[in-house]
Amino acid sequence: MAEAVYTQIADDLRAQIAGGALRPGDDVPTEAELAERWRTSRGPIRNALAALRGEGLIETSRGRPARVVARKANQAVDVSVPFTRWARGLGVTPGAQTQELSLRRAGAKAEMLGVSPEDTIVSVVRLRSLDGRPTMLERLCYTEEVGRRLFAVDLDAVSITEYLSSVGHPIVGLQHEIDAVAADEQDAALLRVSQGTPILRLSRTSRDADGRIFEASEDRYLSEVVRFTVSASGISTDGHFMRAVGG
């Protein structure tokens, strides 16, 4: 009987989440409230909450009620898909708020772009969102020839990757690196998290048809919103390594 009650409770809460009665950020009713509502002990309640936690629908922490969390959006990193196109493919509305568009000396970015530290580059910082929710902070650097193109458009209204491709600067080759970093002051303010919060960093260098790097970027994603995925073509003979498709 206890198992049937736990399943009913989990199904009811799952339906409330799917229907929007319980939205991301909302507290789930407490164990005591659920026990009273379902006229049962706390055992089935805890089993139901554990099931929803395992599905990634809620999160629990000591001393506070369980909370509904947003489903994570998968971001494939073995291919290059512009944020705008990726978001629309998920069925959500992409957003952009440009924080900086400037000309500056390359300095520490020189090596990444293959230019001299004294050369001029174009720097862009944009906050990206999914359905209005802050999701990723872009820090982009371009060689001057390519980056100057960006002063001619509204960066809040276009996909930079798609725009540059349309004016003769498509990405022909690229390299991705993934790691986790602590949110700095700018990350924290724009992504609305505490400074020091772990966030996912996707670093990218993009090359043109001649193999020259024209873009170096750092995309900093909220780990509670986005999950990186990689497709693989197989397992090596020793059974330990997988090779990314197209890698």
Coordinates of C-alpha atoms in Angstrom, one line a residue:
M1 CA 0.0 0.0 0.0
A2 CA 2.8 2.4 0.9
E3 CA 4.4 1.9 -2.6
A4 CA 1.0 2.8 -4.2
V5 CA 0.7 6.0 -2.2
Y6 CA 4.3 7.0 -2.9
T7 CA 3.6 6.6 -6.7
Q8 CA 0.4 8.6 -6.5
I9 CA 2.1 11.4 -4.6
A10 CA 5.0 11.5 -7.1
D11 CA 2.5 11.5 -10.1
D12 CA 0.5 14.3 -8.5
L13 CA 3.6 16.5 -7.9
R14 CA 4.9 15.7 -11.4
A15 CA 1.7 16.8 -13.0
Q16 CA 1.7 20.0 -11.0
I17 CA 5.2 20.8 -12.2
A18 CA 4.3 19.9 -15.8
G19 CA 1.2 21.9 -15.7
G20 CA 2.8 25.0 -14.3
A21 CA 1.0 25.0 -10.9
L22 CA 4.5 24.5 -9.4
R23 CA 7.1 26.5 -11.4
P24 CA 10.9 26.6 -11.2
G25 CA 11.9 28.3 -7.9
D26 CA 8.6 27.4 -6.1
D27 CA 8.8 25.5 -2.9
V28 CA 7.2 22.1 -2.9
P29 CA 4.7 21.5 0.0
T30 CA 6.5 20.4 3.1
E31 CA 6.6 16.7 4.2
A32 CA 4.2 17.6 7.0
E33 CA 1.7 19.2 4.5
L34 CA 1.9 16.4 2.1
A35 CA 1.5 13.8 4.8
E36 CA -1.6 15.6 6.0
R37 CA -3.0 16.0 2.5
W38 CA -2.5 12.3 1.6
R39 CA -3.2 10.9 5.1
T40 CA 0.0 8.9 5.2
S41 CA 3.3 8.7 7.0
R42 CA 6.4 10.5 6.0
G43 CA 8.0 7.4 4.5
P44 CA 6.0 7.5 1.2
I45 CA 6.4 11.3 1.0
R46 CA 10.2 11.0 1.2
N47 CA 10.2 8.2 -1.4
A48 CA 8.1 10.4 -3.7
L49 CA 10.4 13.4 -3.3
A50 CA 13.4 11.2 -3.9
A51 CA 11.9 10.0 -7.2
L52 CA 11.4 13.6 -8.4
R53 CA 14.9 14.6 -7.2
G54 CA 16.3 11.7 -9.2
E55 CA 14.4 12.9 -12.3
G56 CA 15.9 16.4 -11.9
L57 CA 12.6 18.0 -11.2
I58 CA 13.3 19.2 -7.6
E59 CA 16.2 19.9 -5.4
T60 CA 16.4 19.4 -1.7
S61 CA 18.7 20.9 1.0
R62 CA 18.8 20.6 4.8
G63 CA 16.6 23.0 6.7
R64 CA 14.3 24.1 3.8
P65 CA 11.5 22.7 1.7
A66 CA 12.2 21.0 -1.6
R67 CA 12.3 23.4 -4.5
V68 CA 11.3 23.0 -8.2
V69 CA 14.2 23.4 -10.6
A70 CA 14.3 24.2 -14.3
R71 CA 14.9 21.5 -16.7
K72 CA 18.5 21.7 -18.0
A73 CA 19.0 22.5 -21.7
N74 CA 21.4 20.3 -23.5
Q75 CA 24.2 22.0 -25.4
A76 CA 26.2 19.8 -27.8
V77 CA 29.8 20.8 -27.9
D78 CA 31.1 18.4 -30.6
V79 CA 29.3 20.7 -33.1
S80 CA 29.0 24.5 -33.5
V81 CA 25.4 25.8 -33.2
P82 CA 24.9 29.5 -32.7
F83 CA 23.1 30.3 -29.4
T84 CA 20.2 31.9 -31.1
R85 CA 19.5 28.9 -33.4
W86 CA 20.1 26.5 -30.5
A87 CA 17.6 28.3 -28.3
R88 CA 14.9 28.3 -31.0
G89 CA 15.5 24.6 -31.5
L90 CA 14.6 24.1 -27.9
G91 CA 11.4 26.0 -28.4
V92 CA 12.4 29.0 -26.3
T93 CA 13.1 32.6 -27.0
P94 CA 16.7 33.8 -27.1
G95 CA 17.7 37.2 -25.7
A96 CA 20.8 39.3 -25.8
Q97 CA 21.8 42.4 -23.8
T98 CA 25.1 43.9 -25.0
Q99 CA 27.3 45.1 -22.1
E100 CA 30.3 46.2 -24.2
L101 CA 31.4 46.7 -27.8
S102 CA 34.8 48.3 -27.9
L103 CA 38.1 48.6 -29.7
R104 CA 41.1 47.9 -27.4
R105 CA 44.7 46.7 -27.4
A106 CA 45.0 42.9 -27.6
G107 CA 47.2 42.6 -24.6
A108 CA 46.7 39.2 -22.9
K109 CA 44.3 38.1 -25.7
A110 CA 47.0 38.5 -28.4
E111 CA 48.3 34.9 -28.2
M112 CA 44.8 33.5 -28.5
L113 CA 44.1 35.5 -31.6
G114 CA 47.6 35.2 -33.1
V115 CA 48.2 38.9 -33.1
S116 CA 50.7 41.3 -31.4
P117 CA 49.8 42.6 -27.9
E118 CA 49.9 46.1 -29.4
D119 CA 47.4 45.3 -32.2
T120 CA 43.8 46.5 -31.9
I121 CA 41.0 44.0 -31.4
V122 CA 37.3 44.2 -30.9
S123 CA 35.8 43.1 -27.6
V124 CA 32.2 42.2 -27.0
V125 CA 30.4 41.3 -23.8
R126 CA 26.8 40.1 -24.1
L127 CA 24.4 38.6 -21.6
R128 CA 22.3 35.8 -23.2
S129 CA 19.0 34.6 -21.9
L130 CA 16.4 31.8 -22.5
D131 CA 12.8 33.1 -22.2
G132 CA 14.1 36.0 -20.3
R133 CA 16.2 34.0 -17.8
P134 CA 19.9 34.9 -17.6
T135 CA 21.7 31.8 -19.0
M136 CA 25.1 32.7 -20.4
L137 CA 27.6 35.5 -20.4
E138 CA 29.6 35.9 -23.6
R139 CA 33.1 37.4 -23.7
L140 CA 34.1 37.6 -27.3
C141 CA 37.3 39.0 -28.9
Y142 CA 37.8 39.5 -32.7
T143 CA 40.6 40.5 -34.9
E144 CA 40.1 44.1 -35.9
E145 CA 39.2 43.4 -39.6
V146 CA 36.4 41.1 -38.6
G147 CA 35.2 42.7 -35.4
R148 CA 34.7 46.2 -37.0
R149 CA 31.8 44.7 -38.9
L150 CA 29.9 44.5 -35.6
F151 CA 29.6 48.2 -35.2
A152 CA 27.2 48.2 -38.1
V153 CA 24.5 46.1 -36.5
D154 CA 22.3 45.9 -33.3
L155 CA 24.0 43.1 -31.4
D156 CA 20.9 42.7 -29.2
A157 CA 19.0 41.7 -32.3
V158 CA 21.3 39.4 -34.3
S159 CA 23.3 36.2 -34.0
I160 CA 26.9 37.4 -34.3
T161 CA 28.0 34.0 -35.8
E162 CA 25.3 34.1 -38.5
Y163 CA 25.8 37.8 -39.2
L164 CA 29.6 37.4 -39.7
S165 CA 29.0 34.4 -41.9
S166 CA 26.6 36.5 -44.1
V167 CA 29.3 39.2 -44.6
G168 CA 32.1 36.8 -45.6
H169 CA 33.5 35.5 -42.3
P170 CA 32.0 32.0 -41.7
I171 CA 33.5 29.7 -39.1
V172 CA 35.3 26.9 -41.0
G173 CA 37.2 25.3 -38.1
L174 CA 37.0 25.6 -34.4
Q175 CA 38.2 24.2 -31.1
H176 CA 36.2 24.0 -27.8
E177 CA 37.5 23.6 -24.3
I178 CA 35.3 23.1 -21.3
D179 CA 36.0 23.7 -17.6
A180 CA 34.4 25.0 -14.5
V181 CA 35.3 28.4 -13.0
A182 CA 34.1 30.5 -10.1
A183 CA 31.8 33.4 -11.0
D184 CA 33.6 36.7 -10.9
E185 CA 32.1 40.0 -10.0
Q186 CA 30.7 40.6 -13.5
D187 CA 29.4 37.1 -13.8
A188 CA 27.6 37.3 -10.5
A189 CA 26.0 40.6 -11.2
L190 CA 24.7 39.7 -14.7
L191 CA 23.8 36.0 -14.2
R192 CA 22.3 36.8 -10.8
V193 CA 24.3 34.4 -8.7
S194 CA 26.6 34.8 -5.8
Q195 CA 30.3 35.6 -6.5
G196 CA 32.2 32.3 -6.4
T197 CA 29.3 30.2 -7.7
P198 CA 30.6 27.4 -10.0
I199 CA 29.7 28.0 -13.6
L200 CA 30.5 26.2 -16.8
R201 CA 33.0 27.8 -19.2
L202 CA 33.1 27.0 -22.9
S203 CA 36.2 28.5 -24.5
R204 CA 36.3 28.6 -28.3
T205 CA 38.7 29.7 -31.0
S206 CA 37.2 30.0 -34.5
R207 CA 39.1 29.9 -37.8
D208 CA 38.4 31.0 -41.4
A209 CA 38.9 29.1 -44.6
D210 CA 42.6 29.9 -44.6
G211 CA 43.0 28.5 -41.1
R212 CA 43.5 31.9 -39.4
I213 CA 41.9 32.5 -36.0
F214 CA 39.5 35.5 -36.1
E215 CA 37.5 34.9 -32.9
A216 CA 38.4 33.8 -29.4
S217 CA 35.6 33.6 -26.9
E218 CA 34.6 32.5 -23.4
D219 CA 31.0 31.6 -22.9
R220 CA 30.0 31.2 -19.2
Y221 CA 26.9 29.2 -18.6
L222 CA 24.8 28.7 -15.5
S223 CA 25.3 25.0 -14.7
E224 CA 21.7 24.9 -13.3
V225 CA 20.3 25.8 -16.7
V226 CA 22.7 24.1 -19.2
R227 CA 24.2 20.7 -19.5
F228 CA 27.0 20.0 -22.1
T229 CA 26.8 16.8 -24.2
V230 CA 29.1 15.1 -26.6
S231 CA 28.2 12.5 -29.2
A232 CA 30.8 9.7 -29.7
S233 CA 31.5 7.4 -32.6
G234 CA 32.8 4.4 -30.6
I235 CA 34.9 3.0 -27.9
S236 CA 38.6 2.2 -28.4
T237 CA 40.0 -1.3 -28.2
D238 CA 41.1 -0.8 -24.6
G239 CA 37.5 0.2 -23.6
H240 CA 38.4 3.5 -22.0
F241 CA 38.3 6.3 -24.6
M242 CA 35.6 7.6 -26.9
R243 CA 36.2 9.8 -29.9
A244 CA 33.8 12.7 -30.6
V245 CA 32.1 12.6 -33.9
G246 CA 33.8 14.9 -36.3
G247 CA 36.7 15.3 -33.8

